[in-house]
mmCIF file of C-alpha atoms in Angstrom:
data_model
loop_
_atom_site.group_PDB
_atom_site.id
_atom_site.type_symbol
_atom_site.label_atom_id
_atom_site.label_comp_id
_atom_site.label_asym_id
_atom_site.label_seq_id
_atom_site.Cartn_x
_atom_site.Cartn_y
_atom_site.Cartn_z
ATOM 1 C CA UNK A 50 1.569 -11.371 -8.347
ATOM 2 C CA UNK A 51 -1.906 -9.789 -8.454
ATOM 3 C CA UNK A 52 -2.838 -7.830 -11.551
ATOM 4 C CA UNK A 53 -4.083 -5.037 -9.319
ATOM 5 C CA UNK A 54 -2.623 -3.518 -6.160
ATOM 6 C CA UNK A 55 -4.021 -1.291 -3.430
ATOM 7 C CA UNK A 56 -2.717 2.285 -3.518
ATOM 8 C CA UNK A 57 -1.109 3.284 -0.234
ATOM 9 C CA UNK A 58 0.446 6.421 1.181
ATOM 10 C CA UNK A 59 3.140 7.070 3.770
ATOM 11 C CA UNK A 60 3.185 9.985 6.195
ATOM 12 C CA UNK A 61 6.684 10.911 7.311
ATOM 13 C CA UNK A 62 9.702 10.625 4.980
ATOM 14 C CA UNK A 63 12.206 10.107 7.804
ATOM 15 C CA UNK A 64 14.256 6.961 8.395
ATOM 16 C CA UNK A 65 11.280 4.698 9.105
ATOM 17 C CA UNK A 66 8.991 6.093 6.412
ATOM 18 C CA UNK A 67 11.694 5.991 3.753
ATOM 19 C CA UNK A 68 12.750 2.443 4.613
ATOM 20 C CA UNK A 69 9.114 1.327 4.524
ATOM 21 C CA UNK A 70 8.548 3.037 1.167
ATOM 22 C CA UNK A 71 11.500 1.178 -0.350
ATOM 23 C CA UNK A 72 10.342 -2.142 1.113
ATOM 24 C CA UNK A 73 6.818 -1.691 -0.290
ATOM 25 C CA UNK A 74 8.206 -0.605 -3.654
ATOM 26 C CA UNK A 75 10.525 -3.624 -3.903
ATOM 27 C CA UNK A 76 8.696 -6.433 -2.122
ATOM 28 C CA UNK A 77 4.978 -5.827 -1.628
ATOM 29 C CA UNK A 78 2.676 -8.314 -3.314
ATOM 30 C CA UNK A 79 -0.506 -6.319 -2.831
ATOM 31 C CA UNK A 80 0.422 -2.648 -2.297
ATOM 32 C CA UNK A 81 1.483 0.172 -4.591
ATOM 33 C CA UNK A 82 3.297 3.082 -2.860
ATOM 34 C CA UNK A 83 1.409 5.958 -4.479
ATOM 35 C CA UNK A 84 2.634 8.888 -2.365
ATOM 36 C CA UNK A 85 4.822 9.842 0.573
ATOM 37 C CA UNK A 86 4.307 13.161 2.346
ATOM 38 C CA UNK A 87 6.308 15.278 4.770
ATOM 39 C CA UNK A 88 6.875 18.875 5.751
ATOM 40 C CA UNK A 89 10.464 19.451 4.648
ATOM 41 C CA UNK A 90 11.196 19.838 0.944
ATOM 42 C CA UNK A 91 14.830 18.876 1.536
ATOM 43 C CA UNK A 92 13.897 15.479 3.004
ATOM 44 C CA UNK A 93 16.017 12.604 1.715
ATOM 45 C CA UNK A 94 12.911 10.441 1.655
ATOM 46 C CA UNK A 95 11.151 12.763 -0.785
ATOM 47 C CA UNK A 96 14.226 12.833 -2.990
ATOM 48 C CA UNK A 97 14.350 9.039 -3.107
ATOM 49 C CA UNK A 98 10.612 8.880 -3.825
ATOM 50 C CA UNK A 99 11.102 11.203 -6.760
ATOM 51 C CA UNK A 100 13.899 8.997 -8.056
ATOM 52 C CA UNK A 101 11.677 5.907 -7.809
ATOM 53 C CA UNK A 102 8.778 7.624 -9.514
ATOM 54 C CA UNK A 103 6.651 7.696 -6.371
ATOM 55 C CA UNK A 104 4.439 10.717 -5.745
ATOM 56 C CA UNK A 105 5.671 12.976 -2.973
ATOM 57 C CA UNK A 106 4.865 16.272 -1.313
ATOM 58 C CA UNK A 107 6.315 18.532 1.372
ATOM 59 C CA UNK A 108 2.935 20.110 2.132
ATOM 60 C CA UNK A 109 2.009 17.507 4.750
ATOM 61 C CA UNK A 110 -0.869 15.064 5.122
ATOM 62 C CA UNK A 111 -3.218 17.248 3.054
ATOM 63 C CA UNK A 112 -1.620 16.045 -0.193
ATOM 64 C CA UNK A 113 -2.304 12.436 0.777
ATOM 65 C CA UNK A 114 -5.894 13.133 1.788
ATOM 66 C CA UNK A 115 -6.584 14.763 -1.599
ATOM 67 C CA UNK A 116 -5.714 11.520 -3.409
ATOM 68 C CA UNK A 117 -8.988 9.601 -3.344
ATOM 69 C CA UNK A 118 -7.317 6.436 -4.637
ATOM 70 C CA UNK A 119 -5.409 5.916 -1.373
ATOM 71 C CA UNK A 120 -6.928 3.112 0.700
ATOM 72 C CA UNK A 121 -4.227 2.609 3.341
ATOM 73 C CA UNK A 122 -1.924 5.145 4.989
ATOM 74 C CA UNK A 123 1.144 4.305 7.057
ATOM 75 C CA UNK A 124 1.967 6.879 9.719
ATOM 76 C CA UNK A 125 5.715 7.061 10.405
ATOM 77 C CA UNK A 126 5.712 10.377 12.266
ATOM 78 C CA UNK A 127 5.412 10.683 16.066
ATOM 79 C CA UNK A 128 2.870 9.625 18.648
ATOM 80 C CA UNK A 129 1.647 13.190 19.160
ATOM 81 C CA UNK A 130 1.293 13.757 15.408
ATOM 82 C CA UNK A 131 -0.595 10.509 14.931
ATOM 83 C CA UNK A 132 -3.385 11.546 17.279
ATOM 84 C CA UNK A 133 -4.167 14.352 14.812
ATOM 85 C CA UNK A 134 -3.509 12.280 11.691
ATOM 86 C CA UNK A 135 -5.677 9.404 12.896
ATOM 87 C CA UNK A 136 -8.776 11.602 13.031
ATOM 88 C CA UNK A 137 -8.130 13.001 9.556
ATOM 89 C CA UNK A 138 -7.558 9.557 8.041
ATOM 90 C CA UNK A 139 -10.698 8.187 9.688
ATOM 91 C CA UNK A 140 -12.761 11.058 8.320
ATOM 92 C CA UNK A 141 -11.364 10.386 4.840
ATOM 93 C CA UNK A 142 -12.148 6.664 5.073
ATOM 94 C CA UNK A 143 -8.490 5.683 4.802
ATOM 95 C CA UNK A 144 -7.256 2.710 6.816
ATOM 96 C CA UNK A 145 -4.393 3.696 9.118
ATOM 97 C CA UNK A 146 -1.404 1.530 9.992
ATOM 98 C CA UNK A 147 0.423 3.306 12.783
ATOM 99 C CA UNK A 148 4.185 2.893 13.238
ATOM 100 C CA UNK A 149 4.240 5.248 16.223
ATOM 101 C CA UNK A 150 3.498 4.249 19.852
ATOM 102 C CA UNK A 151 0.330 6.367 19.908
ATOM 103 C CA UNK A 152 -1.820 3.249 20.468
ATOM 104 C CA UNK A 153 -4.969 4.711 18.932
ATOM 105 C CA UNK A 154 -5.996 1.386 17.419
ATOM 106 C CA UNK A 155 -5.603 -2.218 18.607
ATOM 107 C CA UNK A 156 -2.083 -3.468 19.272
ATOM 108 C CA UNK A 157 -1.003 -5.778 16.456
ATOM 109 C CA UNK A 158 1.856 -8.229 15.955
ATOM 110 C CA UNK A 159 1.854 -10.072 12.579
ATOM 111 C CA UNK A 160 2.505 -13.532 14.063
ATOM 112 C CA UNK A 161 0.192 -13.218 17.051
ATOM 113 C CA UNK A 162 -3.076 -11.360 16.499
ATOM 114 C CA UNK A 163 -3.344 -9.778 13.033
ATOM 115 C CA UNK A 164 -6.188 -12.104 12.002
ATOM 116 C CA UNK A 165 -8.447 -10.521 14.627
ATOM 117 C CA UNK A 166 -7.775 -6.963 13.452
ATOM 118 C CA UNK A 167 -7.666 -7.025 9.644
ATOM 119 C CA UNK A 168 -10.808 -4.891 9.467
ATOM 120 C CA UNK A 169 -9.757 -2.363 12.108
ATOM 121 C CA UNK A 170 -9.771 1.242 10.821
ATOM 122 C CA UNK A 171 -6.560 1.933 12.730
ATOM 123 C CA UNK A 172 -3.896 -0.710 13.416
ATOM 124 C CA UNK A 173 -1.157 0.069 15.922
ATOM 125 C CA UNK A 174 2.173 -1.702 15.414
ATOM 126 C CA UNK A 175 3.106 -1.016 19.024
ATOM 127 C CA UNK A 176 6.876 -0.395 19.180
ATOM 128 C CA UNK A 177 10.059 -1.956 17.839
ATOM 129 C CA UNK A 178 10.714 -3.431 21.288
ATOM 130 C CA UNK A 179 7.250 -4.954 21.380
ATOM 131 C CA UNK A 180 7.552 -6.381 17.863
ATOM 132 C CA UNK A 181 10.786 -8.068 18.934
ATOM 133 C CA UNK A 182 9.686 -9.400 22.320
ATOM 134 C CA UNK A 183 5.913 -9.862 22.395
ATOM 135 C CA UNK A 184 6.055 -12.937 20.089
ATOM 136 C CA UNK A 185 8.429 -14.659 22.539
ATOM 137 C CA UNK A 186 6.349 -13.752 25.589
ATOM 138 C CA UNK A 187 3.203 -14.915 23.816
ATOM 139 C CA UNK A 188 4.900 -18.193 22.805
ATOM 140 C CA UNK A 189 5.949 -18.906 26.391
ATOM 141 C CA UNK A 190 2.406 -18.031 27.450
ATOM 142 C CA UNK A 191 1.016 -20.802 25.256
ATOM 143 C CA UNK A 192 2.850 -23.266 27.512
ATOM 144 C CA UNK A 193 2.371 -21.759 30.973
ATOM 145 C CA UNK A 194 0.849 -18.705 32.622
ATOM 146 C CA UNK A 195 3.176 -15.690 32.699
ATOM 147 C CA UNK A 196 2.903 -13.820 35.981
ATOM 148 C CA UNK A 197 5.341 -11.076 34.973
ATOM 149 C CA UNK A 198 7.251 -10.065 31.843
ATOM 150 C CA UNK A 199 10.008 -7.487 31.657
ATOM 151 C CA UNK A 200 11.993 -6.573 28.567
ATOM 152 C CA UNK A 201 15.111 -4.487 28.105
ATOM 153 C CA UNK A 202 15.589 -3.252 24.542
ATOM 154 C CA UNK A 203 19.127 -2.069 23.842
ATOM 155 C CA UNK A 204 19.675 -0.211 20.585
ATOM 156 C CA UNK A 205 22.488 1.721 18.970
ATOM 157 C CA UNK A 206 22.292 5.393 19.855
ATOM 158 C CA UNK A 207 22.832 6.195 16.182
ATOM 159 C CA UNK A 208 19.654 4.317 15.246
ATOM 160 C CA UNK A 209 17.540 6.417 17.592
ATOM 161 C CA UNK A 210 16.517 9.438 15.558
ATOM 162 C CA UNK A 211 14.530 12.482 16.720
ATOM 163 C CA UNK A 212 11.223 10.615 16.509
ATOM 164 C CA UNK A 213 12.452 7.711 18.620
ATOM 165 C CA UNK A 214 13.924 10.033 21.238
ATOM 166 C CA UNK A 215 10.768 12.115 21.350
ATOM 167 C CA UNK A 216 8.688 8.987 21.954
ATOM 168 C CA UNK A 217 10.719 7.404 24.793
ATOM 169 C CA UNK A 218 7.906 7.679 27.367
ATOM 170 C CA UNK A 219 5.330 6.362 24.912
ATOM 171 C CA UNK A 220 7.733 3.546 23.967
ATOM 172 C CA UNK A 221 8.022 2.224 27.514
ATOM 173 C CA UNK A 222 4.318 2.596 28.258
ATOM 174 C CA UNK A 223 3.072 1.066 25.001
ATOM 175 C CA UNK A 224 5.581 -1.787 25.106
ATOM 176 C CA UNK A 225 4.637 -2.663 28.680
ATOM 177 C CA UNK A 226 0.948 -2.665 27.769
ATOM 178 C CA UNK A 227 1.650 -4.780 24.685
ATOM 179 C CA UNK A 228 3.315 -7.424 26.862
ATOM 180 C CA UNK A 229 0.055 -7.624 28.779
ATOM 181 C CA UNK A 230 -2.554 -7.147 26.038
ATOM 182 C CA UNK A 231 -0.929 -9.147 23.221
ATOM 183 C CA UNK A 232 1.704 -11.146 25.094
ATOM 184 C CA UNK A 233 -0.849 -12.134 27.775
ATOM 185 C CA UNK A 234 1.482 -11.501 30.712
ATOM 186 C CA UNK A 235 -0.339 -10.567 33.906
ATOM 187 C CA UNK A 236 2.064 -7.648 34.414
ATOM 188 C CA UNK A 237 4.534 -6.075 31.981
ATOM 189 C CA UNK A 238 7.437 -3.659 32.166
ATOM 190 C CA UNK A 239 9.689 -2.214 29.447
ATOM 191 C CA UNK A 240 13.055 -0.457 29.504
ATOM 192 C CA UNK A 241 14.974 1.022 26.575
ATOM 193 C CA UNK A 242 18.714 1.688 26.536
ATOM 194 C CA UNK A 243 20.459 3.814 23.890
ATOM 195 C CA UNK A 244 24.012 2.495 23.615
ATOM 196 C CA UNK A 245 26.589 4.934 22.154
ATOM 197 C CA UNK A 246 29.186 2.202 21.502
ATOM 198 C CA UNK A 247 31.325 2.363 18.361
ATOM 199 C CA UNK A 248 30.945 0.524 16.122
ATOM 200 C CA UNK A 249 27.172 0.636 16.697
ATOM 201 C CA UNK A 250 25.667 -2.491 18.233
ATOM 202 C CA UNK A 251 22.814 -4.542 16.816
ATOM 203 C CA UNK A 252 19.451 -4.357 18.550
ATOM 204 C CA UNK A 253 19.305 -6.781 21.467
ATOM 205 C CA UNK A 254 16.248 -7.540 23.573
ATOM 206 C CA UNK A 255 16.521 -9.319 26.904
ATOM 207 C CA UNK A 256 13.251 -10.941 27.951
ATOM 208 C CA UNK A 257 12.592 -11.891 31.561
ATOM 209 C CA UNK A 258 9.458 -13.838 32.462
ATOM 210 C CA UNK A 259 8.145 -15.243 35.725
ATOM 211 C CA UNK A 260 6.130 -18.340 34.896
ATOM 212 C CA UNK A 261 3.680 -20.512 36.789
ATOM 213 C CA UNK A 262 5.297 -23.782 35.661
ATOM 214 C CA UNK A 263 8.813 -24.603 34.434
ATOM 215 C CA UNK A 264 7.897 -26.749 31.444
ATOM 216 C CA UNK A 265 11.396 -26.526 30.036
ATOM 217 C CA UNK A 266 11.211 -28.625 26.892
ATOM 218 C CA UNK A 267 7.844 -27.193 25.878
ATOM 219 C CA UNK A 268 9.004 -23.613 26.451
ATOM 220 C CA UNK A 269 12.197 -24.142 24.437
ATOM 221 C CA UNK A 270 10.190 -25.681 21.596
ATOM 222 C CA UNK A 271 7.626 -22.849 21.611
ATOM 223 C CA UNK A 272 10.346 -20.167 21.558
ATOM 224 C CA UNK A 273 12.267 -21.843 18.720
ATOM 225 C CA UNK A 274 9.132 -22.200 16.609
ATOM 226 C CA UNK A 275 8.199 -18.563 17.166
ATOM 227 C CA UNK A 276 11.664 -17.359 16.148
ATOM 228 C CA UNK A 277 11.274 -19.198 12.837
ATOM 229 C CA UNK A 278 7.857 -17.611 12.259
ATOM 230 C CA UNK A 279 9.154 -14.086 12.838
ATOM 231 C CA UNK A 280 12.163 -14.757 10.582
ATOM 232 C CA UNK A 281 9.743 -15.243 7.683
ATOM 233 C CA UNK A 282 9.228 -11.475 7.507
ATOM 234 C CA UNK A 283 12.252 -10.268 9.540
ATOM 235 C CA UNK A 284 15.207 -12.333 8.212
ATOM 236 C CA UNK A 285 17.634 -10.751 10.682
ATOM 237 C CA UNK A 286 15.625 -11.867 13.718
ATOM 238 C CA UNK A 287 17.484 -14.494 15.739
ATOM 239 C CA UNK A 288 17.744 -16.120 19.129
ATOM 240 C CA UNK A 289 20.885 -14.768 20.768
ATOM 241 C CA UNK A 290 20.465 -16.577 24.106
ATOM 242 C CA UNK A 291 18.167 -19.642 24.361
ATOM 243 C CA UNK A 292 15.829 -19.871 27.365
ATOM 244 C CA UNK A 293 17.662 -19.988 30.698
ATOM 245 C CA UNK A 294 15.711 -21.422 33.628
ATOM 246 C CA UNK A 295 16.101 -20.342 37.277
ATOM 247 C CA UNK A 296 13.347 -21.195 39.772
ATOM 248 C CA UNK A 297 10.227 -19.585 38.266
ATOM 249 C CA UNK A 298 12.203 -17.330 35.909
ATOM 250 C CA UNK A 299 12.845 -17.797 32.196
ATOM 251 C CA UNK A 300 15.359 -15.469 30.552
ATOM 252 C CA UNK A 301 16.169 -15.255 26.868
ATOM 253 C CA UNK A 302 17.586 -12.747 24.398
ATOM 254 C CA UNK A 303 16.631 -11.815 20.847
ATOM 255 C CA UNK A 304 18.933 -10.003 18.419
ATOM 256 C CA UNK A 305 17.703 -8.145 15.350
ATOM 257 C CA UNK A 306 19.891 -7.236 12.398
ATOM 258 C CA UNK A 307 18.462 -4.894 9.792
ATOM 259 C CA UNK A 308 18.094 -5.823 6.136
ATOM 260 C CA UNK A 309 20.185 -2.849 5.033
ATOM 261 C CA UNK A 310 17.678 -1.546 2.473
ATOM 262 C CA UNK A 311 17.863 2.133 3.390
ATOM 263 C CA UNK A 312 18.913 1.942 7.019
ATOM 264 C CA UNK A 313 22.249 0.557 8.243
ATOM 265 C CA UNK A 314 22.184 -3.062 9.380
ATOM 266 C CA UNK A 315 22.626 -2.083 13.018
ATOM 267 C CA UNK A 316 19.219 -0.364 12.904
ATOM 268 C CA UNK A 317 17.329 -3.575 13.560
ATOM 269 C CA UNK A 318 15.012 -1.639 15.863
ATOM 270 C CA UNK A 319 13.706 0.354 12.909
ATOM 271 C CA UNK A 320 13.863 -2.554 10.457
ATOM 272 C CA UNK A 321 11.624 -4.823 12.541
ATOM 273 C CA UNK A 322 8.975 -2.094 12.661
ATOM 274 C CA UNK A 323 8.986 -1.500 8.895
ATOM 275 C CA UNK A 324 9.087 -5.245 8.228
ATOM 276 C CA UNK A 325 6.027 -5.705 10.446
ATOM 277 C CA UNK A 326 4.317 -2.834 8.619
ATOM 278 C CA UNK A 327 4.995 -4.467 5.252
ATOM 279 C CA UNK A 328 3.654 -7.822 6.470
ATOM 280 C CA UNK A 329 0.514 -6.315 8.022
ATOM 281 C CA UNK A 330 -0.080 -3.947 5.103
ATOM 282 C CA UNK A 331 0.036 -6.772 2.597
ATOM 283 C CA UNK A 332 -2.507 -8.773 4.592
ATOM 284 C CA UNK A 333 -4.871 -5.797 4.860
ATOM 285 C CA UNK A 334 -4.438 -4.971 1.162
ATOM 286 C CA UNK A 335 -5.012 -8.567 0.158
ATOM 287 C CA UNK A 336 -8.318 -8.601 2.017
ATOM 288 C CA UNK A 337 -9.359 -5.284 0.432
ATOM 289 C CA UNK A 338 -8.601 -6.698 -3.007
ATOM 290 C CA UNK A 339 -10.756 -9.740 -2.297
ATOM 291 C CA UNK A 340 -13.637 -7.475 -1.244
ATOM 292 C CA UNK A 341 -13.266 -5.525 -4.482
ATOM 293 C CA UNK A 342 -13.509 -8.799 -6.393
#
């Protein structure tokens, strides 16, 4: 454990922001959760922060910007809110890690392209669907060219809060672009389904790819290795259906079970996003600490 940690702030004490705060508080090697801010004094996230001894405010992002010790801010609000927050954070010289699908900064997946973007002033964690599926598409793409990639993310309706529902359009657009930009598919498409089943289902992601060559053994090996890499920071990430081959098509399915820190275990869609944020934040903080000597 380092003797010193980088002070970080969180914008948005909803489900995602609160879960991330708890993860940083309990598991981060290089970050100290200094403050979490929102706009509702009755927020459960602010109450939990107070209980943990973490600074908190219901006066919005202004309270975070006033703290000159904050080096990294995680935005767990909405895509529309992040466009405004991004400009304020940039002006204050605070690195932004965006958990909304606003896509202001480069698209980042911890196991694919984080090394190229550690110095970016704004890092976009794409979407939960992208975090779950882009690694698999990218892995298949290391074996053969992917002409087309389509993903269907099915999540429990109960795990889709107001922010998720408000960002449905941005989710599909950003996820599709992530399949192309990070996953390296020539064309991408994304669909999200909110399933109201009781008891709530775990997050499941069906991944369809059209490939140039059916290198079966190599594709299976690449997918299995990628699943193990993602499991290092998302323990509930698993291969539900191994690659199925049909002409030029490869179909597989990923299931994500949440860690159950703050969110219920069926909320794997939210857990994979906060787990990615923790992994990326620690890497950025570690590099900042090295610069500080």
